[in-house]
Each structure stands twice: as structure tokens, then as C-alpha cells.
Amino acid sequence: MSMSMTLPSALRRLPLRRLVCLVVLLLVAAWVAGNWPVILAGLDKLRGADRSWLLAAVVVTGACWIPVCLLRQGTVMERLPAGRLLASQIAAGSANHLLPAGLGAHMVTLRFFQGCGISTARACAALALYSLAQPIGRYTLLLTLIAVCPGAIPLGALLPAEYGTLALLLLVGGLALVALALWSVRRLRGLVRDFLRTALTDARALHARPARVLALWTGALAFPALQGCVMVTVARSLQMPVPTVDIMIAYLAAGIVAGIVPTPGGIGSVEAALLIALVGAGSPVSVATAAVLGFRIVTVWLPLLPGALVLAVLVRRKVL
């Protein structure tokens, strides 16, 4: 059988989500190839970065697991074992880079919740609440910083009009597809109705307990704040000529834009959005490139190996 006949059949067997991610990663690879001189200049600048600031970035990255654990605890009524919760979230961070849209982390957490005696329906409801609280925390922090420093950055420089149009089109298209699926499949409507009933019941019960409310929303606000601090420390290691608040706003806005494209671990989409945001905030391109590379090394590649090892241990001990 010829290559021309086997390749289309292989592509047809690929799930649509995986095919979309493959296309996105190929586009990122093409962008990297076309901008290789800029990336090399960024790497050169990163080699000359201040080591003490980079060490601070590593420490703050490790601290980011604490609000994630708080956020997870705030989504369930049961008291979770703190040690295993922390281990599961370290493992989830590694699994998050295998599947898009946070699915890897959600799968690990789902297994952890089930191991703690939480039913599958309530565990899925907890994951949904987590997925809702996290962007609410990010949006709240971003809007607060913009309100405190209204003239810090022109939003048009961070979010060009074409990106806003693309986001709106994708949102409308996604909602239309969901509505079509619900209208067409009666069984799916029943499943969604039952899931929403469970999720709303659990959410009301959780918000009647002050300890869970505190854990949920403290974690939702603290996680993007600490991640923004990582970006600030990496930028300071490179002496980026951009104020701290502007860097925080750039990071938060870039994270929202990058969420439009569901790549594994945000690889590709985060880099592109963050680079555009930092340059829009006033950073030179080479310094912004180095800062983005340093941020991804500290927050993704350094925790990847320990996260994979913890994941293997938890699976071997049947915690997951």
C-alpha cells in the first residue's frame, strides 16, 4: 500500500482534539524555525541572568503547589489527607503536559478523589468547580490590578483586536456546538442535567462551610498571583525594563488568551501569548523571549521529572 493511501487513513483514525493539538504544535515548530535567531538571542541573555533571582523563581514555583492543594480541598466536603493531596498535585502537574486543557491533571485528581472514597459523580463535580474557580480567580486578580493601576498598560497592546475577534468567534462557535449536541442527543441532555444538579448541590453545601469557602477562593486567587510572581522574578533576573505591576498584568492577560488554544500544558500557546504581552508592555523582544523561555523552564521543565517520579510512585502504591 502506498504512502499516499496510508497517511489519510492514519489521519482519519486520529481523534479531532489530538489532530488540532498536532496542527498547533506544528505551527509552533514552524514559528520557532522562522524566529530561531531571536530565540538564540534570548538564550544568550538567559545565560547571563542573575542567579539569585532565578533561584527565587524556583522557590516561588514550588510554593505554587500550596494554593493548588487549597483549591482542590475547597472543592470537596471531605477532609483530604494533606501529604497525599500534595503528592497527587505534584504528579498532576507532570501529567498535565501529556493531555490538553488540563485533562492530565484532572484525570490524576479524579483517581485521587476516588481513592479517598469520593464517588465519581461528586469527584467530577469537584473538578468542574475547580475549573470554574481557577479562571474566576485569574480574572478577578487581573481586573483588580487594572483598576488599581488603570494606566499601567494599554490593553490594546496586550490584546490586539484580531485576538479579541478570534476569541469571540471561538467562544460563539464552541457554544453553538455544545447547544447543537444537547439539542440533538436526548441522553446527553439527561447526563448534563444530572451532572449540573450534583454540581450545584455540592457547590451550595461547600459554600455553607466557611473553611471550604476560604480554601477554595484563597487558592483560586493565590495561584495566579504566585505564578505572576515567578514571571516577575524571571524578568528581574534579566533586568527587564518593565514595572512589576505591568509584568503581572501581562502574565495574567496572556494566560487568558492562551487558554483559547487547548494544547498540552499550554505549550506553544502560552509562549506566544506571553511574548506578545511582554513586548506590548514595553520589553525588548530579545529580553521578552529570554524571560518567556526562563519562565517555562522554571515552571514546566524543572518540575517535570520529579512530578513524573511522584506519579510513578503513587501509581505503584495504588494511591491513584
PDB file of C-alpha atoms in Angstrom:
ATOM      1  CA  MET A   1       0.000   0.000   0.000  1.00  0.00           C
ATOM      2  CA  SER A   2       1.390   3.405  -0.995  1.00  0.00           C
ATOM      3  CA  MET A   3       2.227   6.186   1.444  1.00  0.00           C
ATOM      4  CA  SER A   4      -0.414   8.426  -0.176  1.00  0.00           C
ATOM      5  CA  MET A   5      -3.119   5.926   0.759  1.00  0.00           C
ATOM      6  CA  THR A   6      -1.939   5.063   4.272  1.00  0.00           C
ATOM      7  CA  LEU A   7      -1.388   8.629   5.512  1.00  0.00           C
ATOM      8  CA  PRO A   8      -5.012   9.860   5.082  1.00  0.00           C
ATOM      9  CA  SER A   9      -6.351   6.690   6.700  1.00  0.00           C
ATOM     10  CA  ALA A  10      -3.996   7.222   9.665  1.00  0.00           C
ATOM     11  CA  LEU A  11      -5.168  10.826   9.989  1.00  0.00           C
ATOM     12  CA  ARG A  12      -8.806   9.709   9.945  1.00  0.00           C
ATOM     13  CA  ARG A  13      -8.149   7.479  12.949  1.00  0.00           C
ATOM     14  CA  LEU A  14      -6.770  10.396  14.985  1.00  0.00           C
ATOM     15  CA  PRO A  15      -9.271  11.985  17.408  1.00  0.00           C
ATOM     16  CA  LEU A  16     -10.201  15.524  16.392  1.00  0.00           C
ATOM     17  CA  ARG A  17      -8.779  17.065  19.594  1.00  0.00           C
ATOM     18  CA  ARG A  18      -5.441  15.314  19.072  1.00  0.00           C
ATOM     19  CA  LEU A  19      -5.352  16.394  15.448  1.00  0.00           C
ATOM     20  CA  VAL A  20      -5.990  20.026  16.433  1.00  0.00           C
ATOM     21  CA  CYS A  21      -3.189  19.870  19.018  1.00  0.00           C
ATOM     22  CA  LEU A  22      -0.870  18.356  16.412  1.00  0.00           C
ATOM     23  CA  VAL A  23      -1.607  21.186  13.998  1.00  0.00           C
ATOM     24  CA  VAL A  24      -0.994  23.782  16.728  1.00  0.00           C
ATOM     25  CA  LEU A  25       2.331  22.193  17.709  1.00  0.00           C
ATOM     26  CA  LEU A  26       3.398  22.058  14.047  1.00  0.00           C
ATOM     27  CA  LEU A  27       2.601  25.765  13.709  1.00  0.00           C
ATOM     28  CA  VAL A  28       4.646  26.465  16.851  1.00  0.00           C
ATOM     29  CA  ALA A  29       7.539  24.450  15.404  1.00  0.00           C
ATOM     30  CA  ALA A  30       7.316  26.482  12.205  1.00  0.00           C
ATOM     31  CA  TRP A  31       7.317  29.707  14.245  1.00  0.00           C
ATOM     32  CA  VAL A  32      10.376  28.540  16.183  1.00  0.00           C
ATOM     33  CA  ALA A  33      12.193  27.705  12.940  1.00  0.00           C
ATOM     34  CA  GLY A  34      11.335  31.093  11.440  1.00  0.00           C
ATOM     35  CA  ASN A  35      12.395  33.005  14.573  1.00  0.00           C
ATOM     36  CA  TRP A  36      15.413  30.945  15.540  1.00  0.00           C
ATOM     37  CA  PRO A  37      17.815  33.939  15.635  1.00  0.00           C
ATOM     38  CA  VAL A  38      15.524  35.715  18.129  1.00  0.00           C
ATOM     39  CA  ILE A  39      15.323  32.570  20.281  1.00  0.00           C
ATOM     40  CA  LEU A  40      19.124  32.213  20.225  1.00  0.00           C
ATOM     41  CA  ALA A  41      19.447  35.835  21.339  1.00  0.00           C
ATOM     42  CA  GLY A  42      17.019  35.105  24.165  1.00  0.00           C
ATOM     43  CA  LEU A  43      19.003  32.054  25.262  1.00  0.00           C
ATOM     44  CA  ASP A  44      22.193  34.132  25.272  1.00  0.00           C
ATOM     45  CA  LYS A  45      20.533  36.691  27.545  1.00  0.00           C
ATOM     46  CA  LEU A  46      19.174  33.923  29.791  1.00  0.00           C
ATOM     47  CA  ARG A  47      22.682  32.544  30.319  1.00  0.00           C
ATOM     48  CA  GLY A  48      23.692  35.919  31.717  1.00  0.00           C
ATOM     49  CA  ALA A  49      20.689  36.200  34.049  1.00  0.00           C
ATOM     50  CA  ASP A  50      21.033  36.937  37.763  1.00  0.00           C
ATOM     51  CA  ARG A  51      21.228  33.541  39.511  1.00  0.00           C
ATOM     52  CA  SER A  52      19.718  34.769  42.795  1.00  0.00           C
ATOM     53  CA  TRP A  53      16.549  35.957  41.027  1.00  0.00           C
ATOM     54  CA  LEU A  54      16.325  32.659  39.149  1.00  0.00           C
ATOM     55  CA  LEU A  55      16.648  30.765  42.444  1.00  0.00           C
ATOM     56  CA  ALA A  56      13.826  32.886  43.850  1.00  0.00           C
ATOM     57  CA  ALA A  57      11.733  31.920  40.807  1.00  0.00           C
ATOM     58  CA  VAL A  58      12.334  28.226  41.547  1.00  0.00           C
ATOM     59  CA  VAL A  59      11.328  28.676  45.201  1.00  0.00           C
ATOM     60  CA  VAL A  60       8.125  30.547  44.287  1.00  0.00           C
ATOM     61  CA  THR A  61       7.310  27.848  41.712  1.00  0.00           C
ATOM     62  CA  GLY A  62       7.479  25.233  44.470  1.00  0.00           C
ATOM     63  CA  ALA A  63       5.203  27.387  46.627  1.00  0.00           C
ATOM     64  CA  CYS A  64       2.577  27.342  43.849  1.00  0.00           C
ATOM     65  CA  TRP A  65       1.605  23.777  44.849  1.00  0.00           C
ATOM     66  CA  ILE A  66       0.196  25.079  48.160  1.00  0.00           C
ATOM     67  CA  PRO A  67      -2.678  27.160  46.692  1.00  0.00           C
ATOM     68  CA  VAL A  68      -3.437  24.349  44.231  1.00  0.00           C
ATOM     69  CA  CYS A  69      -3.895  21.993  47.190  1.00  0.00           C
ATOM     70  CA  LEU A  70      -6.081  24.571  48.948  1.00  0.00           C
ATOM     71  CA  LEU A  71      -8.178  24.940  45.828  1.00  0.00           C
ATOM     72  CA  ARG A  72      -8.621  21.169  45.472  1.00  0.00           C
ATOM     73  CA  GLN A  73      -9.563  20.831  49.154  1.00  0.00           C
ATOM     74  CA  GLY A  74     -12.099  23.614  48.755  1.00  0.00           C
ATOM     75  CA  THR A  75     -13.981  21.645  46.093  1.00  0.00           C
ATOM     76  CA  VAL A  76     -14.945  18.661  48.307  1.00  0.00           C
ATOM     77  CA  MET A  77     -16.662  18.299  51.667  1.00  0.00           C
ATOM     78  CA  GLU A  78     -14.365  15.506  52.887  1.00  0.00           C
ATOM     79  CA  ARG A  79     -11.080  16.356  54.588  1.00  0.00           C
ATOM     80  CA  LEU A  80      -8.311  15.155  52.261  1.00  0.00           C
ATOM     81  CA  PRO A  81      -5.014  13.713  53.594  1.00  0.00           C
ATOM     82  CA  ALA A  82      -2.575  16.618  53.236  1.00  0.00           C
ATOM     83  CA  GLY A  83       0.514  14.590  52.285  1.00  0.00           C
ATOM     84  CA  ARG A  84      -1.192  12.534  49.608  1.00  0.00           C
ATOM     85  CA  LEU A  85      -3.009  15.622  48.319  1.00  0.00           C
ATOM     86  CA  LEU A  86       0.298  17.448  47.847  1.00  0.00           C
ATOM     87  CA  ALA A  87       1.879  14.391  46.193  1.00  0.00           C
ATOM     88  CA  SER A  88      -1.093  13.986  43.859  1.00  0.00           C
ATOM     89  CA  GLN A  89      -0.864  17.613  42.725  1.00  0.00           C
ATOM     90  CA  ILE A  90       2.889  17.319  42.077  1.00  0.00           C
ATOM     91  CA  ALA A  91       2.093  14.256  39.967  1.00  0.00           C
ATOM     92  CA  ALA A  92      -0.827  16.033  38.309  1.00  0.00           C
ATOM     93  CA  GLY A  93       1.486  18.840  37.190  1.00  0.00           C
ATOM     94  CA  SER A  94       3.542  16.312  35.251  1.00  0.00           C
ATOM     95  CA  ALA A  95       0.501  14.545  33.763  1.00  0.00           C
ATOM     96  CA  ASN A  96      -0.882  17.917  32.710  1.00  0.00           C
ATOM     97  CA  HIS A  97       1.710  18.099  29.916  1.00  0.00           C
ATOM     98  CA  LEU A  98       0.502  14.876  28.294  1.00  0.00           C
ATOM     99  CA  LEU A  99      -3.072  15.966  27.501  1.00  0.00           C
ATOM    100  CA  PRO A 100      -4.611  19.332  26.533  1.00  0.00           C
ATOM    101  CA  ALA A 101      -6.900  21.620  28.525  1.00  0.00           C
ATOM    102  CA  GLY A 102      -5.757  20.313  31.921  1.00  0.00           C
ATOM    103  CA  LEU A 103      -7.149  16.822  31.249  1.00  0.00           C
ATOM    104  CA  GLY A 104      -3.999  15.086  32.517  1.00  0.00           C
ATOM    105  CA  ALA A 105      -4.167  16.844  35.880  1.00  0.00           C
ATOM    106  CA  HIS A 106      -7.912  16.246  36.128  1.00  0.00           C
ATOM    107  CA  MET A 107      -7.502  12.516  35.466  1.00  0.00           C
ATOM    108  CA  VAL A 108      -4.893  12.198  38.222  1.00  0.00           C
ATOM    109  CA  THR A 109      -7.041  14.192  40.649  1.00  0.00           C
ATOM    110  CA  LEU A 110     -10.130  12.174  39.733  1.00  0.00           C
ATOM    111  CA  ARG A 111      -8.324   8.948  40.635  1.00  0.00           C
ATOM    112  CA  PHE A 112      -7.085  10.541  43.861  1.00  0.00           C
ATOM    113  CA  PHE A 113     -10.613  11.622  44.848  1.00  0.00           C
ATOM    114  CA  GLN A 114     -11.957   8.145  44.091  1.00  0.00           C
ATOM    115  CA  GLY A 115      -9.207   6.654  46.244  1.00  0.00           C
ATOM    116  CA  CYS A 116     -10.370   8.929  49.072  1.00  0.00           C
ATOM    117  CA  GLY A 117     -13.849   7.404  48.866  1.00  0.00           C
ATOM    118  CA  ILE A 118     -15.494  10.196  46.871  1.00  0.00           C
ATOM    119  CA  SER A 119     -17.996   8.972  44.277  1.00  0.00           C
ATOM    120  CA  THR A 120     -17.248   9.518  40.590  1.00  0.00           C
ATOM    121  CA  ALA A 121     -20.202  11.903  40.161  1.00  0.00           C
ATOM    122  CA  ARG A 122     -19.133  14.093  43.081  1.00  0.00           C
ATOM    123  CA  ALA A 123     -15.470  13.942  42.019  1.00  0.00           C
ATOM    124  CA  CYS A 124     -16.431  15.185  38.548  1.00  0.00           C
ATOM    125  CA  ALA A 125     -18.483  17.948  40.157  1.00  0.00           C
ATOM    126  CA  ALA A 126     -15.401  18.929  42.206  1.00  0.00           C
ATOM    127  CA  LEU A 127     -13.294  19.063  39.042  1.00  0.00           C
ATOM    128  CA  ALA A 128     -15.907  21.276  37.399  1.00  0.00           C
ATOM    129  CA  LEU A 129     -15.898  23.640  40.389  1.00  0.00           C
ATOM    130  CA  TYR A 130     -12.084  23.752  40.267  1.00  0.00           C
ATOM    131  CA  SER A 131     -12.193  24.556  36.528  1.00  0.00           C
ATOM    132  CA  LEU A 132     -14.665  27.367  37.223  1.00  0.00           C
ATOM    133  CA  ALA A 133     -12.920  28.851  40.279  1.00  0.00           C
ATOM    134  CA  GLN A 134      -9.480  28.985  38.673  1.00  0.00           C
ATOM    135  CA  PRO A 135     -10.350  31.397  35.819  1.00  0.00           C
ATOM    136  CA  ILE A 136     -12.572  33.443  38.163  1.00  0.00           C
ATOM    137  CA  GLY A 137      -9.537  33.945  40.404  1.00  0.00           C
ATOM    138  CA  ARG A 138      -7.367  34.909  37.430  1.00  0.00           C
ATOM    139  CA  TYR A 139      -9.951  37.358  36.038  1.00  0.00           C
ATOM    140  CA  THR A 140     -10.535  38.872  39.484  1.00  0.00           C
ATOM    141  CA  LEU A 141      -6.826  39.446  40.039  1.00  0.00           C
ATOM    142  CA  LEU A 142      -6.369  40.910  36.558  1.00  0.00           C
ATOM    143  CA  LEU A 143      -9.310  43.298  36.878  1.00  0.00           C
ATOM    144  CA  THR A 144      -8.162  44.346  40.352  1.00  0.00           C
ATOM    145  CA  LEU A 145      -4.675  45.228  39.099  1.00  0.00           C
ATOM    146  CA  ILE A 146      -6.118  47.114  36.134  1.00  0.00           C
ATOM    147  CA  ALA A 147      -8.443  49.035  38.487  1.00  0.00           C
ATOM    148  CA  VAL A 148      -5.587  49.907  40.870  1.00  0.00           C
ATOM    149  CA  CYS A 149      -3.242  50.917  38.030  1.00  0.00           C
ATOM    150  CA  PRO A 150      -5.598  51.893  35.185  1.00  0.00           C
ATOM    151  CA  GLY A 151      -2.904  53.435  33.022  1.00  0.00           C
ATOM    152  CA  ALA A 152      -0.269  50.752  33.534  1.00  0.00           C
ATOM    153  CA  ILE A 153      -0.569  49.150  30.088  1.00  0.00           C
ATOM    154  CA  PRO A 154      -2.760  49.986  27.096  1.00  0.00           C
ATOM    155  CA  LEU A 155      -4.910  46.865  26.792  1.00  0.00           C
ATOM    156  CA  GLY A 156      -4.754  47.138  23.019  1.00  0.00           C
ATOM    157  CA  ALA A 157      -1.019  46.416  23.236  1.00  0.00           C
ATOM    158  CA  LEU A 158      -1.657  43.272  25.291  1.00  0.00           C
ATOM    159  CA  LEU A 159      -4.727  42.004  23.452  1.00  0.00           C
ATOM    160  CA  PRO A 160      -4.708  43.146  19.816  1.00  0.00           C
ATOM    161  CA  ALA A 161      -8.112  43.456  18.150  1.00  0.00           C
ATOM    162  CA  GLU A 162      -7.571  40.409  15.957  1.00  0.00           C
ATOM    163  CA  TYR A 163      -7.038  38.215  19.039  1.00  0.00           C
ATOM    164  CA  GLY A 164     -10.215  39.545  20.627  1.00  0.00           C
ATOM    165  CA  THR A 165     -12.140  38.786  17.428  1.00  0.00           C
ATOM    166  CA  LEU A 166     -10.654  35.278  17.290  1.00  0.00           C
ATOM    167  CA  ALA A 167     -11.547  34.638  20.931  1.00  0.00           C
ATOM    168  CA  LEU A 168     -15.123  35.807  20.346  1.00  0.00           C
ATOM    169  CA  LEU A 169     -15.513  33.626  17.251  1.00  0.00           C
ATOM    170  CA  LEU A 170     -14.139  30.570  19.038  1.00  0.00           C
ATOM    171  CA  LEU A 171     -16.401  31.186  22.038  1.00  0.00           C
ATOM    172  CA  VAL A 172     -19.513  31.572  19.884  1.00  0.00           C
ATOM    173  CA  GLY A 173     -18.561  28.531  17.795  1.00  0.00           C
ATOM    174  CA  GLY A 174     -17.952  26.408  20.889  1.00  0.00           C
ATOM    175  CA  LEU A 175     -21.253  27.414  22.473  1.00  0.00           C
ATOM    176  CA  ALA A 176     -23.064  26.680  19.214  1.00  0.00           C
ATOM    177  CA  LEU A 177     -21.534  23.182  19.038  1.00  0.00           C
ATOM    178  CA  VAL A 178     -22.480  22.463  22.660  1.00  0.00           C
ATOM    179  CA  ALA A 179     -26.043  23.675  22.056  1.00  0.00           C
ATOM    180  CA  LEU A 180     -26.315  21.551  18.908  1.00  0.00           C
ATOM    181  CA  ALA A 181     -25.063  18.448  20.737  1.00  0.00           C
ATOM    182  CA  LEU A 182     -27.506  18.973  23.617  1.00  0.00           C
ATOM    183  CA  TRP A 183     -30.408  19.570  21.232  1.00  0.00           C
ATOM    184  CA  SER A 184     -29.567  16.510  19.100  1.00  0.00           C
ATOM    185  CA  VAL A 185     -28.815  13.865  21.757  1.00  0.00           C
ATOM    186  CA  ARG A 186     -31.542  13.329  24.336  1.00  0.00           C
ATOM    187  CA  ARG A 187     -29.401  11.030  26.502  1.00  0.00           C
ATOM    188  CA  LEU A 188     -26.666  13.654  26.606  1.00  0.00           C
ATOM    189  CA  ARG A 189     -29.180  16.221  27.866  1.00  0.00           C
ATOM    190  CA  GLY A 190     -30.098  13.880  30.705  1.00  0.00           C
ATOM    191  CA  LEU A 191     -26.462  13.304  31.647  1.00  0.00           C
ATOM    192  CA  VAL A 192     -25.729  17.034  31.629  1.00  0.00           C
ATOM    193  CA  ARG A 193     -28.860  17.741  33.701  1.00  0.00           C
ATOM    194  CA  ASP A 194     -27.912  15.141  36.323  1.00  0.00           C
ATOM    195  CA  PHE A 195     -24.326  16.403  36.432  1.00  0.00           C
ATOM    196  CA  LEU A 196     -25.408  20.025  36.898  1.00  0.00           C
ATOM    197  CA  ARG A 197     -27.811  19.010  39.675  1.00  0.00           C
ATOM    198  CA  THR A 198     -24.995  17.210  41.536  1.00  0.00           C
ATOM    199  CA  ALA A 199     -22.532  20.046  40.946  1.00  0.00           C
ATOM    200  CA  LEU A 200     -24.927  22.754  42.160  1.00  0.00           C
ATOM    201  CA  THR A 201     -25.913  20.738  45.235  1.00  0.00           C
ATOM    202  CA  ASP A 202     -22.256  20.232  46.211  1.00  0.00           C
ATOM    203  CA  ALA A 203     -21.369  23.867  45.487  1.00  0.00           C
ATOM    204  CA  ARG A 204     -24.175  25.115  47.760  1.00  0.00           C
ATOM    205  CA  ALA A 205     -23.110  22.732  50.536  1.00  0.00           C
ATOM    206  CA  LEU A 206     -19.447  23.791  50.229  1.00  0.00           C
ATOM    207  CA  HIS A 207     -20.293  27.486  50.381  1.00  0.00           C
ATOM    208  CA  ALA A 208     -22.181  26.878  53.635  1.00  0.00           C
ATOM    209  CA  ARG A 209     -18.863  25.902  55.245  1.00  0.00           C
ATOM    210  CA  PRO A 210     -16.527  28.892  55.822  1.00  0.00           C
ATOM    211  CA  ALA A 211     -13.393  26.703  55.897  1.00  0.00           C
ATOM    212  CA  ARG A 212     -14.124  25.337  52.415  1.00  0.00           C
ATOM    213  CA  VAL A 213     -15.003  28.787  51.061  1.00  0.00           C
ATOM    214  CA  LEU A 214     -11.719  30.167  52.425  1.00  0.00           C
ATOM    215  CA  ALA A 215      -9.691  27.304  50.937  1.00  0.00           C
ATOM    216  CA  LEU A 216     -11.430  27.488  47.545  1.00  0.00           C
ATOM    217  CA  TRP A 217     -11.157  31.203  46.891  1.00  0.00           C
ATOM    218  CA  THR A 218      -7.815  31.753  48.629  1.00  0.00           C
ATOM    219  CA  GLY A 219      -6.352  29.068  46.385  1.00  0.00           C
ATOM    220  CA  ALA A 220      -8.057  30.492  43.298  1.00  0.00           C
ATOM    221  CA  LEU A 221      -6.533  33.941  43.911  1.00  0.00           C
ATOM    222  CA  ALA A 222      -3.153  32.884  45.302  1.00  0.00           C
ATOM    223  CA  PHE A 223      -2.228  30.508  42.476  1.00  0.00           C
ATOM    224  CA  PRO A 224      -2.210  33.062  39.607  1.00  0.00           C
ATOM    225  CA  ALA A 225      -0.655  35.632  41.957  1.00  0.00           C
ATOM    226  CA  LEU A 226       2.271  33.312  42.732  1.00  0.00           C
ATOM    227  CA  GLN A 227       2.635  32.331  39.078  1.00  0.00           C
ATOM    228  CA  GLY A 228       2.770  36.024  38.229  1.00  0.00           C
ATOM    229  CA  CYS A 229       5.483  36.439  40.870  1.00  0.00           C
ATOM    230  CA  VAL A 230       7.503  33.721  39.115  1.00  0.00           C
ATOM    231  CA  MET A 231       7.235  35.728  35.901  1.00  0.00           C
ATOM    232  CA  VAL A 232       8.333  38.869  37.750  1.00  0.00           C
ATOM    233  CA  THR A 233      11.389  37.201  39.313  1.00  0.00           C
ATOM    234  CA  VAL A 234      12.493  35.779  35.944  1.00  0.00           C
ATOM    235  CA  ALA A 235      12.030  39.216  34.358  1.00  0.00           C
ATOM    236  CA  ARG A 236      14.045  40.846  37.146  1.00  0.00           C
ATOM    237  CA  SER A 237      16.862  38.326  36.631  1.00  0.00           C
ATOM    238  CA  LEU A 238      17.114  39.710  33.080  1.00  0.00           C
ATOM    239  CA  GLN A 239      16.719  43.366  34.147  1.00  0.00           C
ATOM    240  CA  MET A 240      13.575  43.754  32.034  1.00  0.00           C
ATOM    241  CA  PRO A 241      12.695  47.496  31.871  1.00  0.00           C
ATOM    242  CA  VAL A 242       9.014  46.946  32.712  1.00  0.00           C
ATOM    243  CA  PRO A 243       7.336  47.773  36.078  1.00  0.00           C
ATOM    244  CA  THR A 244       6.278  44.863  38.288  1.00  0.00           C
ATOM    245  CA  VAL A 245       2.535  45.554  38.016  1.00  0.00           C
ATOM    246  CA  ASP A 246       2.811  45.707  34.214  1.00  0.00           C
ATOM    247  CA  ILE A 247       4.541  42.311  34.165  1.00  0.00           C
ATOM    248  CA  MET A 248       1.809  40.841  36.368  1.00  0.00           C
ATOM    249  CA  ILE A 249      -0.932  42.248  34.120  1.00  0.00           C
ATOM    250  CA  ALA A 250       0.892  40.976  31.027  1.00  0.00           C
ATOM    251  CA  TYR A 251       1.186  37.486  32.518  1.00  0.00           C
ATOM    252  CA  LEU A 252      -2.475  37.303  33.594  1.00  0.00           C
ATOM    253  CA  ALA A 253      -3.770  38.626  30.272  1.00  0.00           C
ATOM    254  CA  ALA A 254      -1.529  36.230  28.336  1.00  0.00           C
ATOM    255  CA  GLY A 255      -2.790  33.283  30.376  1.00  0.00           C
ATOM    256  CA  ILE A 256      -6.386  34.150  29.495  1.00  0.00           C
ATOM    257  CA  VAL A 257      -5.586  34.457  25.778  1.00  0.00           C
ATOM    258  CA  ALA A 258      -3.542  31.235  25.800  1.00  0.00           C
ATOM    259  CA  GLY A 259      -6.485  29.359  27.300  1.00  0.00           C
ATOM    260  CA  ILE A 260      -8.287  29.692  23.958  1.00  0.00           C
ATOM    261  CA  VAL A 261      -5.990  27.067  22.395  1.00  0.00           C
ATOM    262  CA  PRO A 262      -6.100  23.769  24.379  1.00  0.00           C
ATOM    263  CA  THR A 263      -2.556  22.493  23.861  1.00  0.00           C
ATOM    264  CA  PRO A 264      -0.907  20.017  26.285  1.00  0.00           C
ATOM    265  CA  GLY A 265       0.349  22.044  29.235  1.00  0.00           C
ATOM    266  CA  GLY A 266      -0.296  25.207  27.242  1.00  0.00           C
ATOM    267  CA  ILE A 267       2.917  24.504  25.282  1.00  0.00           C
ATOM    268  CA  GLY A 268       3.092  26.892  22.360  1.00  0.00           C
ATOM    269  CA  SER A 269       0.016  28.969  23.125  1.00  0.00           C
ATOM    270  CA  VAL A 270       1.384  30.291  26.444  1.00  0.00           C
ATOM    271  CA  GLU A 271       4.755  31.186  24.931  1.00  0.00           C
ATOM    272  CA  ALA A 272       3.229  33.079  22.008  1.00  0.00           C
ATOM    273  CA  ALA A 273       0.684  34.980  24.124  1.00  0.00           C
ATOM    274  CA  LEU A 274       3.201  35.818  26.857  1.00  0.00           C
ATOM    275  CA  LEU A 275       5.780  37.058  24.359  1.00  0.00           C
ATOM    276  CA  ILE A 276       3.215  39.341  22.694  1.00  0.00           C
ATOM    277  CA  ALA A 277       2.052  40.625  26.081  1.00  0.00           C
ATOM    278  CA  LEU A 278       5.547  41.415  27.382  1.00  0.00           C
ATOM    279  CA  VAL A 279       6.580  43.169  24.168  1.00  0.00           C
ATOM    280  CA  GLY A 280       3.305  45.109  24.314  1.00  0.00           C
ATOM    281  CA  ALA A 281       4.179  46.088  27.900  1.00  0.00           C
ATOM    282  CA  GLY A 282       7.418  47.672  26.674  1.00  0.00           C
ATOM    283  CA  SER A 283      10.036  44.923  26.848  1.00  0.00           C
ATOM    284  CA  PRO A 284      12.626  44.476  24.087  1.00  0.00           C
ATOM    285  CA  VAL A 285      11.905  41.364  22.004  1.00  0.00           C
ATOM    286  CA  SER A 286      15.133  39.582  22.959  1.00  0.00           C
ATOM    287  CA  VAL A 287      14.602  40.186  26.682  1.00  0.00           C
ATOM    288  CA  ALA A 288      10.944  39.126  26.450  1.00  0.00           C
ATOM    289  CA  THR A 289      11.968  35.954  24.604  1.00  0.00           C
ATOM    290  CA  ALA A 290      14.543  35.126  27.268  1.00  0.00           C
ATOM    291  CA  ALA A 291      12.000  35.791  30.036  1.00  0.00           C
ATOM    292  CA  VAL A 292       9.410  33.518  28.412  1.00  0.00           C
ATOM    293  CA  LEU A 293      11.985  30.751  27.959  1.00  0.00           C
ATOM    294  CA  GLY A 294      13.150  31.125  31.558  1.00  0.00           C
ATOM    295  CA  PHE A 295       9.579  31.123  32.863  1.00  0.00           C
ATOM    296  CA  ARG A 296       8.721  27.921  31.002  1.00  0.00           C
ATOM    297  CA  ILE A 297      11.957  26.210  32.087  1.00  0.00           C
ATOM    298  CA  VAL A 298      11.289  27.032  35.740  1.00  0.00           C
ATOM    299  CA  THR A 299       7.552  26.271  35.782  1.00  0.00           C
ATOM    300  CA  VAL A 300       7.366  23.344  33.321  1.00  0.00           C
ATOM    301  CA  TRP A 301      10.612  21.565  32.577  1.00  0.00           C
ATOM    302  CA  LEU A 302      12.220  21.621  36.038  1.00  0.00           C
ATOM    303  CA  PRO A 303       9.139  20.155  37.854  1.00  0.00           C
ATOM    304  CA  LEU A 304       8.505  17.644  35.048  1.00  0.00           C
ATOM    305  CA  LEU A 305      10.939  14.926  36.172  1.00  0.00           C
ATOM    306  CA  PRO A 306      10.115  14.994  39.931  1.00  0.00           C
ATOM    307  CA  GLY A 307       6.430  15.103  39.016  1.00  0.00           C
ATOM    308  CA  ALA A 308       6.796  12.040  36.795  1.00  0.00           C
ATOM    309  CA  LEU A 309       8.663  10.184  39.551  1.00  0.00           C
ATOM    310  CA  VAL A 310       5.970  11.030  42.124  1.00  0.00           C
ATOM    311  CA  LEU A 311       3.295   9.929  39.643  1.00  0.00           C
ATOM    312  CA  ALA A 312       5.046   6.578  39.160  1.00  0.00           C
ATOM    313  CA  VAL A 313       5.322   6.054  42.936  1.00  0.00           C
ATOM    314  CA  LEU A 314       1.640   6.889  43.507  1.00  0.00           C
ATOM    315  CA  VAL A 315       0.557   4.510  40.755  1.00  0.00           C
ATOM    316  CA  ARG A 316       2.816   1.761  42.083  1.00  0.00           C
ATOM    317  CA  ARG A 317       1.418   2.186  45.609  1.00  0.00           C
ATOM    318  CA  LYS A 318      -2.121   2.222  44.167  1.00  0.00           C
ATOM    319  CA  VAL A 319      -2.859   5.677  45.555  1.00  0.00           C
ATOM    320  CA  LEU A 320      -4.006   6.542  42.026  1.00  0.00           C
TER     321      LEU A 320
END
